[in-house]
Amino acid sequence: MAMYWDPIREIDRLTESMLDAARSPRVMSIDLYRDGDHYVLAADLPGIDPGSVDLDVDGQLLTLRAERTSRSDGDAKWLVRERPAGSFLRQITLGDGLDTQKISAHYENGVLSVIIPVSEQAKPRKIAITSAAAADHQVTTG
């Protein structure tokens, strides 16, 4: 197998791995968007066992934890090892107007999707407008 060796890239990788080892847990990449009457948080968790994923809500704080175990094949000699192992953590402060009792989540193809519904009180609603003439008409005919 032909490998291209770039000394600058290797120095960058080594520096990053030393800094990364001191920083734990790691932050996972997420997308967050609104879709109708709910928000969707999508977290990239490739190679993570769904059983190691923990999602909880405490007041207005949503906490997502996951663990990727290091693969060690005994006498394996790694040529490239760029996928970090260890703990991952992400905390999101939820705003008002969300129904934290109805949050749901599913894990598929390395992506955890968390559905956060908007509470009924926070949803937009139409307000009926009455005119003074209509109110007078109801009084005289009633």
mmCIF file of C-alpha atoms in Angstrom:
data_model
loop_
_atom_site.group_PDB
_atom_site.id
_atom_site.type_symbol
_atom_site.label_atom_id
_atom_site.label_comp_id
_atom_site.label_asym_id
_atom_site.label_seq_id
_atom_site.Cartn_x
_atom_site.Cartn_y
_atom_site.Cartn_z
ATOM 1 C CA MET A 1 0.000 0.000 0.000
ATOM 2 C CA ALA A 2 1.511 3.315 -1.074
ATOM 3 C CA MET A 3 1.245 6.052 1.524
ATOM 4 C CA TYR A 4 2.039 9.725 1.057
ATOM 5 C CA TRP A 5 3.812 11.167 4.079
ATOM 6 C CA ASP A 6 3.373 14.857 4.778
ATOM 7 C CA PRO A 7 5.507 15.976 7.744
ATOM 8 C CA ILE A 8 3.531 19.210 8.290
ATOM 9 C CA ARG A 9 0.252 17.294 8.400
ATOM 10 C CA GLU A 10 1.761 14.806 10.834
ATOM 11 C CA ILE A 11 2.937 17.625 13.131
ATOM 12 C CA ASP A 12 -0.563 19.162 12.988
ATOM 13 C CA ARG A 13 -2.140 15.776 13.712
ATOM 14 C CA LEU A 14 0.218 15.113 16.627
ATOM 15 C CA THR A 15 -0.407 18.568 18.119
ATOM 16 C CA GLU A 16 -4.158 18.147 17.739
ATOM 17 C CA SER A 17 -4.109 14.702 19.340
ATOM 18 C CA MET A 18 -2.134 15.990 22.340
ATOM 19 C CA LEU A 19 -4.515 18.902 22.809
ATOM 20 C CA ASP A 20 -7.497 16.626 22.222
ATOM 21 C CA ALA A 21 -6.314 14.165 24.881
ATOM 22 C CA ALA A 22 -6.250 16.957 27.440
ATOM 23 C CA ARG A 23 -9.733 18.089 26.432
ATOM 24 C CA SER A 24 -12.413 15.671 27.454
ATOM 25 C CA PRO A 25 -15.202 15.057 26.729
ATOM 26 C CA ARG A 26 -15.275 15.955 23.046
ATOM 27 C CA VAL A 27 -17.985 18.012 21.370
ATOM 28 C CA MET A 28 -20.116 16.337 18.715
ATOM 29 C CA SER A 29 -21.312 18.050 15.536
ATOM 30 C CA ILE A 30 -25.001 18.924 15.428
ATOM 31 C CA ASP A 31 -27.609 20.535 13.196
ATOM 32 C CA LEU A 32 -30.638 22.243 14.743
ATOM 33 C CA TYR A 33 -33.644 23.427 12.766
ATOM 34 C CA ARG A 34 -37.365 24.105 13.096
ATOM 35 C CA ASP A 35 -39.775 22.026 11.047
ATOM 36 C CA GLY A 36 -43.369 23.171 11.529
ATOM 37 C CA ASP A 37 -44.394 22.826 15.161
ATOM 38 C CA HIS A 38 -41.225 21.119 16.391
ATOM 39 C CA TYR A 39 -37.456 21.492 16.426
ATOM 40 C CA VAL A 40 -35.095 18.774 15.219
ATOM 41 C CA LEU A 41 -31.601 18.322 16.627
ATOM 42 C CA ALA A 42 -29.450 15.955 14.537
ATOM 43 C CA ALA A 43 -26.178 14.827 16.127
ATOM 44 C CA ASP A 44 -23.478 12.966 14.190
ATOM 45 C CA LEU A 45 -22.427 9.902 16.173
ATOM 46 C CA PRO A 46 -20.765 7.567 13.636
ATOM 47 C CA GLY A 47 -19.395 4.346 15.032
ATOM 48 C CA ILE A 48 -21.063 4.852 18.406
ATOM 49 C CA ASP A 49 -23.082 2.056 19.975
ATOM 50 C CA PRO A 50 -26.653 3.341 20.497
ATOM 51 C CA GLY A 51 -26.582 1.714 23.935
ATOM 52 C CA SER A 52 -23.877 4.165 25.026
ATOM 53 C CA VAL A 53 -25.975 7.218 24.135
ATOM 54 C CA ASP A 54 -27.632 9.068 27.026
ATOM 55 C CA LEU A 55 -30.118 11.906 26.528
ATOM 56 C CA ASP A 56 -31.734 13.774 29.408
ATOM 57 C CA VAL A 57 -33.530 17.021 30.184
ATOM 58 C CA ASP A 58 -33.123 18.866 33.475
ATOM 59 C CA GLY A 59 -35.292 21.961 33.500
ATOM 60 C CA GLN A 60 -34.316 23.833 30.337
ATOM 61 C CA LEU A 61 -30.985 21.984 29.812
ATOM 62 C CA LEU A 62 -30.848 19.154 27.253
ATOM 63 C CA THR A 63 -27.737 16.993 27.709
ATOM 64 C CA LEU A 64 -26.496 14.465 25.164
ATOM 65 C CA ARG A 65 -23.675 12.074 26.098
ATOM 66 C CA ALA A 66 -22.124 9.277 24.050
ATOM 67 C CA GLU A 67 -19.108 7.006 24.232
ATOM 68 C CA ARG A 68 -16.981 5.632 21.388
ATOM 69 C CA THR A 69 -14.703 2.861 22.564
ATOM 70 C CA SER A 70 -11.197 2.590 21.216
ATOM 71 C CA ARG A 71 -10.692 -0.338 18.936
ATOM 72 C CA SER A 72 -7.571 -2.208 19.890
ATOM 73 C CA ASP A 73 -6.725 -5.298 17.897
ATOM 74 C CA GLY A 74 -3.901 -6.595 20.045
ATOM 75 C CA ASP A 75 -0.827 -6.387 17.837
ATOM 76 C CA ALA A 76 -2.316 -4.031 15.233
ATOM 77 C CA LYS A 77 0.069 -1.350 13.976
ATOM 78 C CA TRP A 78 -1.944 1.717 13.122
ATOM 79 C CA LEU A 79 -1.053 3.570 9.935
ATOM 80 C CA VAL A 80 -3.651 6.306 10.377
ATOM 81 C CA ARG A 81 -5.884 6.837 13.393
ATOM 82 C CA GLU A 82 -7.974 9.990 13.037
ATOM 83 C CA ARG A 83 -11.308 8.963 14.563
ATOM 84 C CA PRO A 84 -11.280 9.955 18.215
ATOM 85 C CA ALA A 85 -12.451 7.583 20.927
ATOM 86 C CA GLY A 86 -13.771 8.493 24.334
ATOM 87 C CA SER A 87 -16.626 10.559 25.700
ATOM 88 C CA PHE A 88 -18.687 13.038 23.700
ATOM 89 C CA LEU A 89 -20.930 15.667 25.271
ATOM 90 C CA ARG A 90 -23.260 18.373 24.036
ATOM 91 C CA GLN A 91 -25.531 20.568 26.147
ATOM 92 C CA ILE A 92 -28.242 22.786 24.701
ATOM 93 C CA THR A 93 -30.240 25.322 26.690
ATOM 94 C CA LEU A 94 -33.867 25.060 25.632
ATOM 95 C CA GLY A 95 -35.878 28.232 25.359
ATOM 96 C CA ASP A 96 -39.362 28.855 26.678
ATOM 97 C CA GLY A 97 -42.331 27.565 24.748
ATOM 98 C CA LEU A 98 -41.064 23.999 24.266
ATOM 99 C CA ASP A 99 -42.815 20.872 25.492
ATOM 100 C CA THR A 100 -39.937 19.092 27.261
ATOM 101 C CA GLN A 101 -42.291 16.294 28.418
ATOM 102 C CA LYS A 102 -42.806 15.141 24.799
ATOM 103 C CA ILE A 103 -39.193 15.120 23.547
ATOM 104 C CA SER A 104 -38.426 11.969 21.553
ATOM 105 C CA ALA A 105 -35.305 10.585 19.874
ATOM 106 C CA HIS A 106 -34.231 7.921 17.397
ATOM 107 C CA TYR A 107 -30.835 6.726 16.176
ATOM 108 C CA GLU A 108 -30.290 5.679 12.570
ATOM 109 C CA ASN A 109 -27.184 5.358 10.379
ATOM 110 C CA GLY A 110 -24.930 7.084 12.919
ATOM 111 C CA VAL A 111 -27.221 10.086 13.398
ATOM 112 C CA LEU A 112 -29.232 10.737 16.548
ATOM 113 C CA SER A 113 -32.367 12.783 15.811
ATOM 114 C CA VAL A 114 -34.028 14.501 18.760
ATOM 115 C CA ILE A 115 -37.538 15.881 18.204
ATOM 116 C CA ILE A 116 -38.432 18.810 20.491
ATOM 117 C CA PRO A 117 -42.084 19.869 20.124
ATOM 118 C CA VAL A 118 -43.301 23.431 20.573
ATOM 119 C CA SER A 119 -45.831 23.685 23.427
ATOM 120 C CA GLU A 120 -49.473 24.373 22.564
ATOM 121 C CA GLN A 121 -49.331 27.746 24.362
ATOM 122 C CA ALA A 122 -46.410 28.902 22.185
ATOM 123 C CA LYS A 123 -47.968 27.954 18.841
ATOM 124 C CA PRO A 124 -49.341 30.806 16.738
ATOM 125 C CA ARG A 125 -53.117 31.141 16.778
ATOM 126 C CA LYS A 126 -55.718 33.236 15.012
ATOM 127 C CA ILE A 127 -57.631 35.793 17.044
ATOM 128 C CA ALA A 128 -61.166 36.677 15.952
ATOM 129 C CA ILE A 129 -61.755 40.388 15.356
ATOM 130 C CA THR A 130 -65.155 41.826 16.056
ATOM 131 C CA SER A 131 -66.390 45.257 15.072
ATOM 132 C CA ALA A 132 -68.390 47.710 17.163
ATOM 133 C CA ALA A 133 -71.299 47.457 14.668
ATOM 134 C CA ALA A 134 -71.477 43.696 15.091
ATOM 135 C CA ALA A 135 -71.460 44.074 18.888
ATOM 136 C CA ASP A 136 -74.278 46.706 18.731
ATOM 137 C CA HIS A 137 -76.299 44.440 16.435
ATOM 138 C CA GLN A 138 -76.037 41.528 18.918
ATOM 139 C CA VAL A 139 -77.215 43.777 21.786
ATOM 140 C CA THR A 140 -80.312 45.153 19.983
ATOM 141 C CA THR A 141 -81.411 41.822 18.526
ATOM 142 C CA GLY A 142 -80.706 39.800 21.596
#
